[in-house]
Tab-separated table of C-alpha atoms in Angstrom:
chain	number	residue	atom	x	y	z
P	1	UNK	CA	-31.200	8.955	11.115
P	2	UNK	CA	-28.931	7.332	8.837
P	3	UNK	CA	-29.669	9.628	5.725
P	4	UNK	CA	-29.737	12.786	7.666
P	5	UNK	CA	-26.118	11.821	9.230
P	6	UNK	CA	-24.721	11.461	5.849
P	7	UNK	CA	-26.440	14.770	4.510
P	8	UNK	CA	-24.929	16.724	7.982
P	9	UNK	CA	-21.659	14.813	6.983
P	10	UNK	CA	-21.574	16.161	3.374
P	11	UNK	CA	-22.563	19.729	4.187
P	12	UNK	CA	-19.846	20.094	6.893
P	13	UNK	CA	-17.452	18.511	4.875
P	14	UNK	CA	-18.049	20.975	1.920
P	15	UNK	CA	-17.099	23.960	4.816
P	16	UNK	CA	-14.540	22.098	6.558
P	17	UNK	CA	-11.551	23.194	4.978
P	18	UNK	CA	-12.111	26.900	5.392
P	19	UNK	CA	-10.376	28.956	8.280
P	20	UNK	CA	-12.660	30.294	10.866
P	21	UNK	CA	-11.967	33.538	10.093
P	22	UNK	CA	-12.699	33.450	6.156
P	23	UNK	CA	-16.490	32.044	7.305
P	24	UNK	CA	-19.408	34.221	8.415
P	25	UNK	CA	-19.565	33.646	12.264
P	26	UNK	CA	-22.980	31.806	11.397
P	27	UNK	CA	-21.311	29.359	8.919
P	28	UNK	CA	-18.394	28.732	11.338
P	29	UNK	CA	-20.907	28.023	14.399
P	30	UNK	CA	-23.349	26.015	12.471
P	31	UNK	CA	-20.467	23.485	11.374
P	32	UNK	CA	-19.361	22.976	14.927
P	33	UNK	CA	-22.861	22.497	15.945
P	34	UNK	CA	-23.077	19.707	13.255
P	35	UNK	CA	-20.167	18.189	14.496
P	36	UNK	CA	-22.181	18.120	17.936
P	37	UNK	CA	-25.303	16.869	16.708
P	38	UNK	CA	-22.893	13.797	15.107
P	39	UNK	CA	-21.290	13.276	18.733
P	40	UNK	CA	-24.168	13.432	20.422
P	41	UNK	CA	-26.033	10.424	18.205
P	42	UNK	CA	-22.689	8.629	18.575
P	43	UNK	CA	-23.031	8.630	22.440
P	44	UNK	CA	-26.758	7.961	22.292
P	45	UNK	CA	-26.325	4.975	19.983
P	46	UNK	CA	-22.953	3.414	20.654
P	47	UNK	CA	-24.352	0.014	20.604
P	48	UNK	CA	-25.430	0.296	16.512
P	49	UNK	CA	-22.734	-0.551	14.175
P	50	UNK	CA	-24.337	1.351	11.527
P	51	UNK	CA	-24.382	4.718	13.114
P	52	UNK	CA	-21.235	4.430	14.680
P	53	UNK	CA	-19.905	3.677	10.964
P	54	UNK	CA	-21.485	6.888	9.855
P	55	UNK	CA	-20.684	9.249	13.311
P	56	UNK	CA	-16.971	8.456	13.003
P	57	UNK	CA	-16.692	9.948	9.597
P	58	UNK	CA	-15.975	13.258	11.457
P	59	UNK	CA	-12.516	11.911	11.407
P	60	UNK	CA	-12.984	13.033	7.599
P	61	UNK	CA	-13.883	16.218	8.706
P	62	UNK	CA	-10.934	16.461	11.291
P	63	UNK	CA	-8.323	16.139	8.121
P	64	UNK	CA	-10.071	18.627	6.097
P	65	UNK	CA	-10.059	21.217	9.254
P	66	UNK	CA	-7.331	23.712	9.322
P	67	UNK	CA	-4.457	23.158	11.984
P	68	UNK	CA	-5.252	25.019	15.094
P	69	UNK	CA	-9.032	25.632	14.350
P	70	UNK	CA	-11.838	25.221	16.607
P	71	UNK	CA	-13.544	22.830	14.448
P	72	UNK	CA	-10.181	20.310	14.921
P	73	UNK	CA	-9.924	20.939	18.424
P	74	UNK	CA	-13.611	20.027	18.925
P	75	UNK	CA	-13.449	16.901	17.004
P	76	UNK	CA	-10.319	16.021	18.964
P	77	UNK	CA	-11.707	16.450	22.242
P	78	UNK	CA	-15.156	14.742	21.509
P	79	UNK	CA	-13.440	11.593	20.297
P	80	UNK	CA	-10.888	11.368	23.021
P	81	UNK	CA	-11.211	13.449	25.850
P	82	UNK	CA	-14.155	11.684	27.233
P	83	UNK	CA	-12.768	8.180	26.528
P	84	UNK	CA	-15.460	7.672	23.773
P	85	UNK	CA	-13.294	6.123	21.066
P	86	UNK	CA	-11.769	3.864	23.514
P	87	UNK	CA	-15.156	2.801	24.869
P	88	UNK	CA	-16.295	1.989	20.971
P	89	UNK	CA	-12.969	-0.290	20.518
P	90	UNK	CA	-13.593	-2.308	23.459
P	91	UNK	CA	-17.533	-2.542	22.982
P	92	UNK	CA	-16.904	-3.747	19.270
P	93	UNK	CA	-13.874	-5.853	19.306
P	94	UNK	CA	-15.167	-8.213	16.835
P	95	UNK	CA	-16.906	-6.050	14.329
P	96	UNK	CA	-14.272	-4.851	11.612
P	97	UNK	CA	-16.225	-1.967	10.325
P	98	UNK	CA	-15.618	-0.392	13.747
P	99	UNK	CA	-12.410	-1.363	14.559
P	100	UNK	CA	-11.470	0.067	11.043
P	101	UNK	CA	-12.934	3.481	12.075
P	102	UNK	CA	-11.665	3.241	15.836
P	103	UNK	CA	-8.035	2.634	14.311
P	104	UNK	CA	-8.034	5.306	11.763
P	105	UNK	CA	-9.231	7.845	14.261
P	106	UNK	CA	-6.249	7.382	16.147
P	107	UNK	CA	-3.951	7.157	13.905
P	108	UNK	CA	-5.138	10.590	12.150
P	109	UNK	CA	-5.792	12.400	15.142
P	110	UNK	CA	-3.354	11.026	17.801
P	111	UNK	CA	-0.483	9.103	15.394
P	112	UNK	CA	0.786	5.592	15.010
P	113	UNK	CA	1.760	5.083	18.568
P	114	UNK	CA	-2.140	5.081	19.450
P	115	UNK	CA	-2.674	2.518	16.868
P	116	UNK	CA	0.038	0.131	18.401
P	117	UNK	CA	-1.161	1.100	21.786
P	118	UNK	CA	-4.867	-0.439	20.756
P	119	UNK	CA	-3.341	-3.260	18.799
P	120	UNK	CA	-1.303	-4.624	21.514
P	121	UNK	CA	-3.996	-4.647	24.142
P	122	UNK	CA	-6.617	-6.150	21.820
P	123	UNK	CA	-3.803	-8.709	20.253
P	124	UNK	CA	-6.391	-11.528	20.498
P	125	UNK	CA	-8.827	-9.706	18.068
P	126	UNK	CA	-8.311	-10.583	14.677
P	127	UNK	CA	-10.522	-7.711	13.645
P	128	UNK	CA	-8.572	-5.313	15.270
P	129	UNK	CA	-5.217	-6.699	14.149
P	130	UNK	CA	-6.700	-6.749	10.262
P	131	UNK	CA	-7.830	-2.571	11.036
P	132	UNK	CA	-4.694	-1.618	12.498
P	133	UNK	CA	-2.059	-2.918	9.906
P	134	UNK	CA	-4.436	-1.448	7.267
P	135	UNK	CA	-4.497	1.759	9.227
P	136	UNK	CA	-0.502	1.509	9.321
P	137	UNK	CA	0.023	0.619	6.113
P	138	UNK	CA	-2.102	3.624	5.224
P	139	UNK	CA	-0.464	6.075	7.810
P	140	UNK	CA	2.991	5.595	6.866
P	141	UNK	CA	2.152	5.239	3.059
P	142	UNK	CA	0.269	8.448	2.937
P	143	UNK	CA	3.294	10.472	5.041
P	144	UNK	CA	5.680	12.164	2.452
P	145	UNK	CA	7.756	13.281	5.228
P	146	UNK	CA	7.993	11.441	8.662
P	147	UNK	CA	7.682	13.485	11.837
P	148	UNK	CA	9.365	12.847	14.882
P	149	UNK	CA	6.678	10.960	16.496
P	150	UNK	CA	5.973	8.680	13.586
P	151	UNK	CA	9.594	8.208	12.875
P	152	UNK	CA	10.002	7.072	16.468
P	153	UNK	CA	6.874	4.712	16.187
P	154	UNK	CA	8.623	2.610	13.437
P	155	UNK	CA	10.640	0.304	15.062
P	156	UNK	CA	7.699	-0.438	17.009
P	157	UNK	CA	5.685	-0.843	14.114
P	158	UNK	CA	7.867	-3.572	12.599
P	159	UNK	CA	7.535	-5.522	16.096
P	160	UNK	CA	3.695	-5.429	15.886
P	161	UNK	CA	3.380	-6.272	12.181
P	162	UNK	CA	5.738	-9.359	12.278
P	163	UNK	CA	3.841	-10.848	15.452
P	164	UNK	CA	0.909	-10.344	14.158
P	165	UNK	CA	2.247	-12.369	10.958
P	166	UNK	CA	3.218	-15.237	12.973
P	167	UNK	CA	0.002	-15.027	15.310
P	168	UNK	CA	-2.227	-15.156	12.389
P	169	UNK	CA	-0.183	-17.119	9.801
P	170	UNK	CA	-3.187	-18.582	7.566
P	171	UNK	CA	-4.830	-15.313	7.550
P	172	UNK	CA	-3.828	-14.334	3.927
P	173	UNK	CA	-6.044	-10.883	3.997
P	174	UNK	CA	-3.752	-9.690	7.459
P	175	UNK	CA	-0.467	-11.183	5.805
P	176	UNK	CA	-1.033	-9.110	2.500
P	177	UNK	CA	-1.816	-6.193	4.362
P	178	UNK	CA	1.346	-6.973	6.664
P	179	UNK	CA	3.797	-6.704	3.802
P	180	UNK	CA	2.356	-3.457	2.437
P	181	UNK	CA	2.533	-2.015	5.622
P	182	UNK	CA	6.232	-3.057	6.304
P	183	UNK	CA	6.821	-1.948	2.626
P	184	UNK	CA	5.477	1.819	3.767
P	185	UNK	CA	7.626	1.643	6.624
P	186	UNK	CA	10.824	0.742	4.563
P	187	UNK	CA	10.208	3.463	2.055
P	188	UNK	CA	11.176	6.330	4.384
P	189	UNK	CA	14.732	4.760	4.512
P	190	UNK	CA	16.868	3.786	7.204
P	191	UNK	CA	17.464	6.318	10.343
P	192	UNK	CA	20.876	7.586	10.361
P	193	UNK	CA	21.237	9.935	13.285
P	194	UNK	CA	20.577	7.897	16.468
P	195	UNK	CA	16.930	6.561	14.917
P	196	UNK	CA	15.356	3.455	16.077
P	197	UNK	CA	14.468	2.287	12.487
P	198	UNK	CA	17.977	0.428	11.377
P	199	UNK	CA	19.048	-1.999	9.026
P	200	UNK	CA	18.068	-4.762	11.572
P	201	UNK	CA	14.471	-3.860	11.583
P	202	UNK	CA	14.302	-4.196	7.207
P	203	UNK	CA	15.953	-7.418	7.442
P	204	UNK	CA	13.507	-8.611	10.299
P	205	UNK	CA	10.571	-7.366	8.408
P	206	UNK	CA	11.913	-9.275	5.421
P	207	UNK	CA	12.594	-12.327	6.882
P	208	UNK	CA	9.295	-12.637	8.645
P	209	UNK	CA	7.534	-11.846	5.362
P	210	UNK	CA	9.212	-14.550	3.285
P	211	UNK	CA	8.535	-17.307	6.115
P	212	UNK	CA	4.796	-16.276	6.791
P	213	UNK	CA	3.743	-15.120	3.034
P	214	UNK	CA	5.883	-17.172	0.863
P	215	UNK	CA	4.665	-20.821	1.669
P	216	UNK	CA	0.964	-19.417	1.899
P	217	UNK	CA	1.062	-17.762	-1.610
P	218	UNK	CA	2.520	-21.149	-3.074
P	219	UNK	CA	-0.478	-23.235	-1.133
P	220	UNK	CA	-3.151	-20.624	-2.760
P	221	UNK	CA	-1.443	-20.720	-6.017
P	222	UNK	CA	-2.569	-24.491	-6.008
P	223	UNK	CA	-5.917	-23.981	-5.508
P	224	UNK	CA	-8.480	-23.355	-8.415
P	225	UNK	CA	-9.681	-20.502	-6.381
P	226	UNK	CA	-6.644	-19.191	-4.801
P	227	UNK	CA	-4.535	-17.793	-7.863
P	228	UNK	CA	-6.023	-14.279	-7.101
P	229	UNK	CA	-4.927	-14.168	-3.613
P	230	UNK	CA	-1.923	-15.607	-4.402
P	231	UNK	CA	-1.029	-12.809	-6.777
P	232	UNK	CA	-1.855	-10.157	-4.346
P	233	UNK	CA	0.011	-11.589	-1.638
P	234	UNK	CA	3.079	-12.177	-3.877
P	235	UNK	CA	2.459	-8.644	-4.912
P	236	UNK	CA	2.876	-7.205	-1.655
P	237	UNK	CA	5.710	-9.139	-0.646
P	238	UNK	CA	7.308	-7.818	-3.854
P	239	UNK	CA	6.661	-4.451	-3.075
P	240	UNK	CA	8.518	-4.892	0.247
P	241	UNK	CA	11.329	-6.262	-1.344
P	242	UNK	CA	11.660	-3.508	-3.943
P	243	UNK	CA	11.801	-0.980	-1.304
P	244	UNK	CA	13.687	-2.733	1.085
P	245	UNK	CA	16.582	-3.280	-1.641
P	246	UNK	CA	16.103	0.484	-2.555
P	247	UNK	CA	17.010	2.271	0.395
P	248	UNK	CA	19.595	-0.735	1.930
P	249	UNK	CA	23.264	0.515	2.315
P	250	UNK	CA	25.973	-0.606	0.295
P	251	UNK	CA	26.980	-3.250	3.236
P	252	UNK	CA	23.402	-4.633	2.945
P	253	UNK	CA	22.369	-4.653	-0.755
P	254	UNK	CA	24.193	-7.743	-2.091
P	255	UNK	CA	23.062	-9.710	0.684
P	256	UNK	CA	19.541	-8.470	0.352
P	257	UNK	CA	19.734	-8.928	-3.362
P	258	UNK	CA	20.822	-12.553	-2.889
P	259	UNK	CA	18.440	-13.810	-0.434
P	260	UNK	CA	15.485	-12.236	-3.019
P	261	UNK	CA	16.730	-14.201	-5.402
P	262	UNK	CA	17.097	-17.398	-2.932
P	263	UNK	CA	13.029	-16.553	-2.038
P	264	UNK	CA	11.935	-16.592	-5.744
P	265	UNK	CA	9.374	-14.139	-5.146
P	266	UNK	CA	9.449	-11.624	-8.353
P	267	UNK	CA	10.356	-15.086	-10.569
P	268	UNK	CA	6.937	-17.276	-9.229
P	269	UNK	CA	5.047	-13.999	-9.906
P	270	UNK	CA	6.209	-13.801	-13.263
P	271	UNK	CA	5.587	-17.485	-14.044
P	272	UNK	CA	1.994	-17.196	-12.410
P	273	UNK	CA	1.333	-14.337	-14.632
P	274	UNK	CA	2.285	-15.322	-17.835
P	275	UNK	CA	0.383	-18.632	-17.013
P	276	UNK	CA	-2.951	-16.657	-16.098
P	277	UNK	CA	-2.514	-13.846	-18.517
P	278	UNK	CA	-5.737	-14.261	-20.510
P	279	UNK	CA	-8.136	-14.845	-17.528
P	280	UNK	CA	-7.072	-11.185	-16.274
P	281	UNK	CA	-7.966	-7.625	-17.761
P	282	UNK	CA	-4.969	-6.147	-19.884
P	283	UNK	CA	-4.567	-3.202	-17.250
P	284	UNK	CA	-4.149	-5.561	-14.222
P	285	UNK	CA	-1.746	-7.987	-15.976
P	286	UNK	CA	0.317	-4.976	-16.755
P	287	UNK	CA	0.739	-3.716	-13.489
P	288	UNK	CA	1.143	-6.787	-12.247
P	289	UNK	CA	4.091	-7.877	-14.537
P	290	UNK	CA	5.580	-4.746	-14.080
P	291	UNK	CA	6.032	-4.956	-10.548
P	292	UNK	CA	7.273	-8.093	-10.731
P	293	UNK	CA	9.655	-7.079	-13.464
P	294	UNK	CA	11.224	-4.602	-11.561
P	295	UNK	CA	11.931	-7.081	-8.443
P	296	UNK	CA	13.693	-9.461	-10.972
P	297	UNK	CA	15.610	-6.005	-12.282
P	298	UNK	CA	16.697	-4.661	-8.385
P	299	UNK	CA	17.531	-8.229	-7.528
P	300	UNK	CA	20.068	-8.583	-10.294
P	301	UNK	CA	18.466	-10.012	-12.978
P	302	UNK	CA	18.260	-7.426	-15.728
P	303	UNK	CA	18.446	-10.072	-18.449
P	304	UNK	CA	15.096	-11.765	-17.165
P	305	UNK	CA	13.602	-8.410	-17.879
P	306	UNK	CA	14.975	-8.049	-21.333
P	307	UNK	CA	14.047	-11.648	-22.148
P	308	UNK	CA	10.419	-10.847	-21.457
P	309	UNK	CA	10.498	-7.597	-23.417
P	310	UNK	CA	11.969	-9.779	-26.334
P	311	UNK	CA	9.717	-12.507	-26.434
P	312	UNK	CA	6.538	-10.240	-25.955
P	313	UNK	CA	4.489	-13.147	-24.883
P	314	UNK	CA	1.856	-14.314	-24.278
P	315	UNK	CA	-0.417	-11.089	-24.521
P	316	UNK	CA	2.010	-8.564	-26.984
P	317	UNK	CA	0.773	-4.843	-25.732
P	318	UNK	CA	0.662	-5.438	-21.977
P	319	UNK	CA	3.407	-7.341	-21.706
P	320	UNK	CA	5.892	-4.685	-23.866
P	321	UNK	CA	4.408	-1.908	-21.948
P	322	UNK	CA	4.859	-3.622	-18.408
P	323	UNK	CA	8.897	-4.356	-19.611
P	324	UNK	CA	8.838	-0.983	-20.873
P	325	UNK	CA	7.686	0.577	-17.381
P	326	UNK	CA	9.742	-1.677	-15.395
P	327	UNK	CA	12.750	-0.617	-17.387
P	328	UNK	CA	12.210	3.153	-16.925
P	329	UNK	CA	11.696	2.249	-12.822
P	330	UNK	CA	15.142	0.327	-13.162
P	331	UNK	CA	16.587	3.177	-14.784
P	332	UNK	CA	15.609	5.423	-12.493
P	333	UNK	CA	17.376	3.187	-9.569
P	334	UNK	CA	20.887	3.343	-11.881
P	335	UNK	CA	20.285	0.264	-13.328
P	336	UNK	CA	20.738	1.344	-17.073
P	337	UNK	CA	23.890	-0.185	-17.558
P	338	UNK	CA	22.669	-3.538	-16.672
P	339	UNK	CA	20.049	-3.134	-19.015
P	340	UNK	CA	22.183	-2.245	-21.812
P	341	UNK	CA	24.701	-5.119	-21.227
P	342	UNK	CA	21.498	-7.713	-21.345
P	343	UNK	CA	20.703	-6.366	-24.421
P	344	UNK	CA	17.842	-4.125	-23.939
P	345	UNK	CA	18.473	-1.763	-27.021
P	346	UNK	CA	18.354	-5.100	-29.577
P	347	UNK	CA	15.300	-6.303	-27.967
P	348	UNK	CA	13.288	-2.881	-28.270
P	349	UNK	CA	14.462	-2.967	-31.992
P	350	UNK	CA	12.906	-6.689	-32.431
P	351	UNK	CA	9.830	-5.757	-30.563
P	352	UNK	CA	9.023	-2.634	-33.544
P	353	UNK	CA	10.046	-4.677	-36.165
P	354	UNK	CA	7.999	-7.823	-35.535
P	355	UNK	CA	4.879	-5.501	-35.059
P	356	UNK	CA	5.572	-3.794	-38.363
P	357	UNK	CA	6.150	-7.541	-40.080
P	358	UNK	CA	2.522	-8.195	-38.438
P	359	UNK	CA	0.922	-5.003	-40.568
P	360	UNK	CA	2.013	-2.369	-38.091
P	361	UNK	CA	-1.835	-2.867	-36.838
P	362	UNK	CA	-2.326	0.586	-34.489
P	363	UNK	CA	-5.009	0.583	-32.180
P	364	UNK	CA	-5.350	2.484	-28.753
P	365	UNK	CA	-3.459	-0.587	-26.910
P	366	UNK	CA	-0.742	-0.769	-29.396
P	367	UNK	CA	-0.162	3.289	-29.475
P	368	UNK	CA	0.163	3.150	-25.507
P	369	UNK	CA	2.809	-0.342	-25.511
P	370	UNK	CA	4.938	1.487	-28.247
P	371	UNK	CA	4.760	4.972	-26.569
P	372	UNK	CA	5.683	3.459	-23.558
P	373	UNK	CA	9.033	1.627	-25.285
P	374	UNK	CA	9.588	4.783	-26.948
P	375	UNK	CA	10.140	6.480	-23.292
P	376	UNK	CA	12.084	3.735	-22.151
P	377	UNK	CA	14.535	3.994	-24.858
P	378	UNK	CA	15.208	7.535	-23.726
P	379	UNK	CA	15.821	6.506	-20.249
P	380	UNK	CA	18.155	3.226	-20.820
P	381	UNK	CA	19.928	4.941	-23.415
P	382	UNK	CA	20.392	7.905	-21.344
P	383	UNK	CA	19.221	10.473	-24.051
P	384	UNK	CA	15.984	12.794	-24.382
P	385	UNK	CA	16.359	14.598	-21.440
P	386	UNK	CA	16.869	11.165	-19.304
P	387	UNK	CA	19.688	10.450	-17.162
């Protein structure tokens, strides 16, 4: 049965994006019958977690189907008109896999307010909270532009996320994804024309995140098996700081920068990365360090970015690449002058000189680092097409 469901789903997905008019009548009818079969199996075997997991993949078909198509309407009606999804949520309240599927279906088909409604109704279920937080983060991160419904839901989303962090202060997985979801909200900017997401929501999200995620990250960092969790928790906290500073208006910017420095997230992340570099893959180290350096830069510490570039330690290629890529991001945010005053050009020349003095060996990693450095020089210097 499960194999048959997988095949049926794959075949339906292949034809899902076509309009009703562009398909032969028998194919259009066949894809609707395929969805009907999956929905009937779900109704009959709603008690089985594996079956629910597979059948709820019809949400992927819904995402592929054209707006206004019969297929889209069929899936929406099958899942929600009969209350099927709500029954699944309540029946499998402690099953993380089912909750993820149920909440994702609500978010994709009905929007974020539907997700928030379930999270409020099942607030005592940790699997529901984790699945809801992940769903909200992905929903807002995937949206290039917010429609009216999503925009109006942002203020309530901040309230639900921060309440979850305060209710489950020891659940690192939830804290990490909550920080990501808050950053996805902030990335869309503040509402200006009577909208509900204001500077106050930005500040509340940051303050709760600092209070609830900062201390666990420090505690995890002291545990032999907690360093990776601490790194990812700080990374999402950093992402929230960066997105918040980027959208803060002039009246809020300076105070946020000061609070970011006082929280010390970026500095702690840099120290931990430089300490643990040799236990990480080069790309992983580079990606983490780049974000940490961006965090330092937007908080007003461009000189620290330059110092990391200048030293190129403890791992030359990924460290230089991370510092160069961070410098490009900071330049795109208008911080070229801060980098210039901190001696960026001199540090870049020093990197090249040390490489040449060491023999000028060229491998793929070195070439990538030097290419990133060259690209950054154009941005920081404001030449070569960069602003």
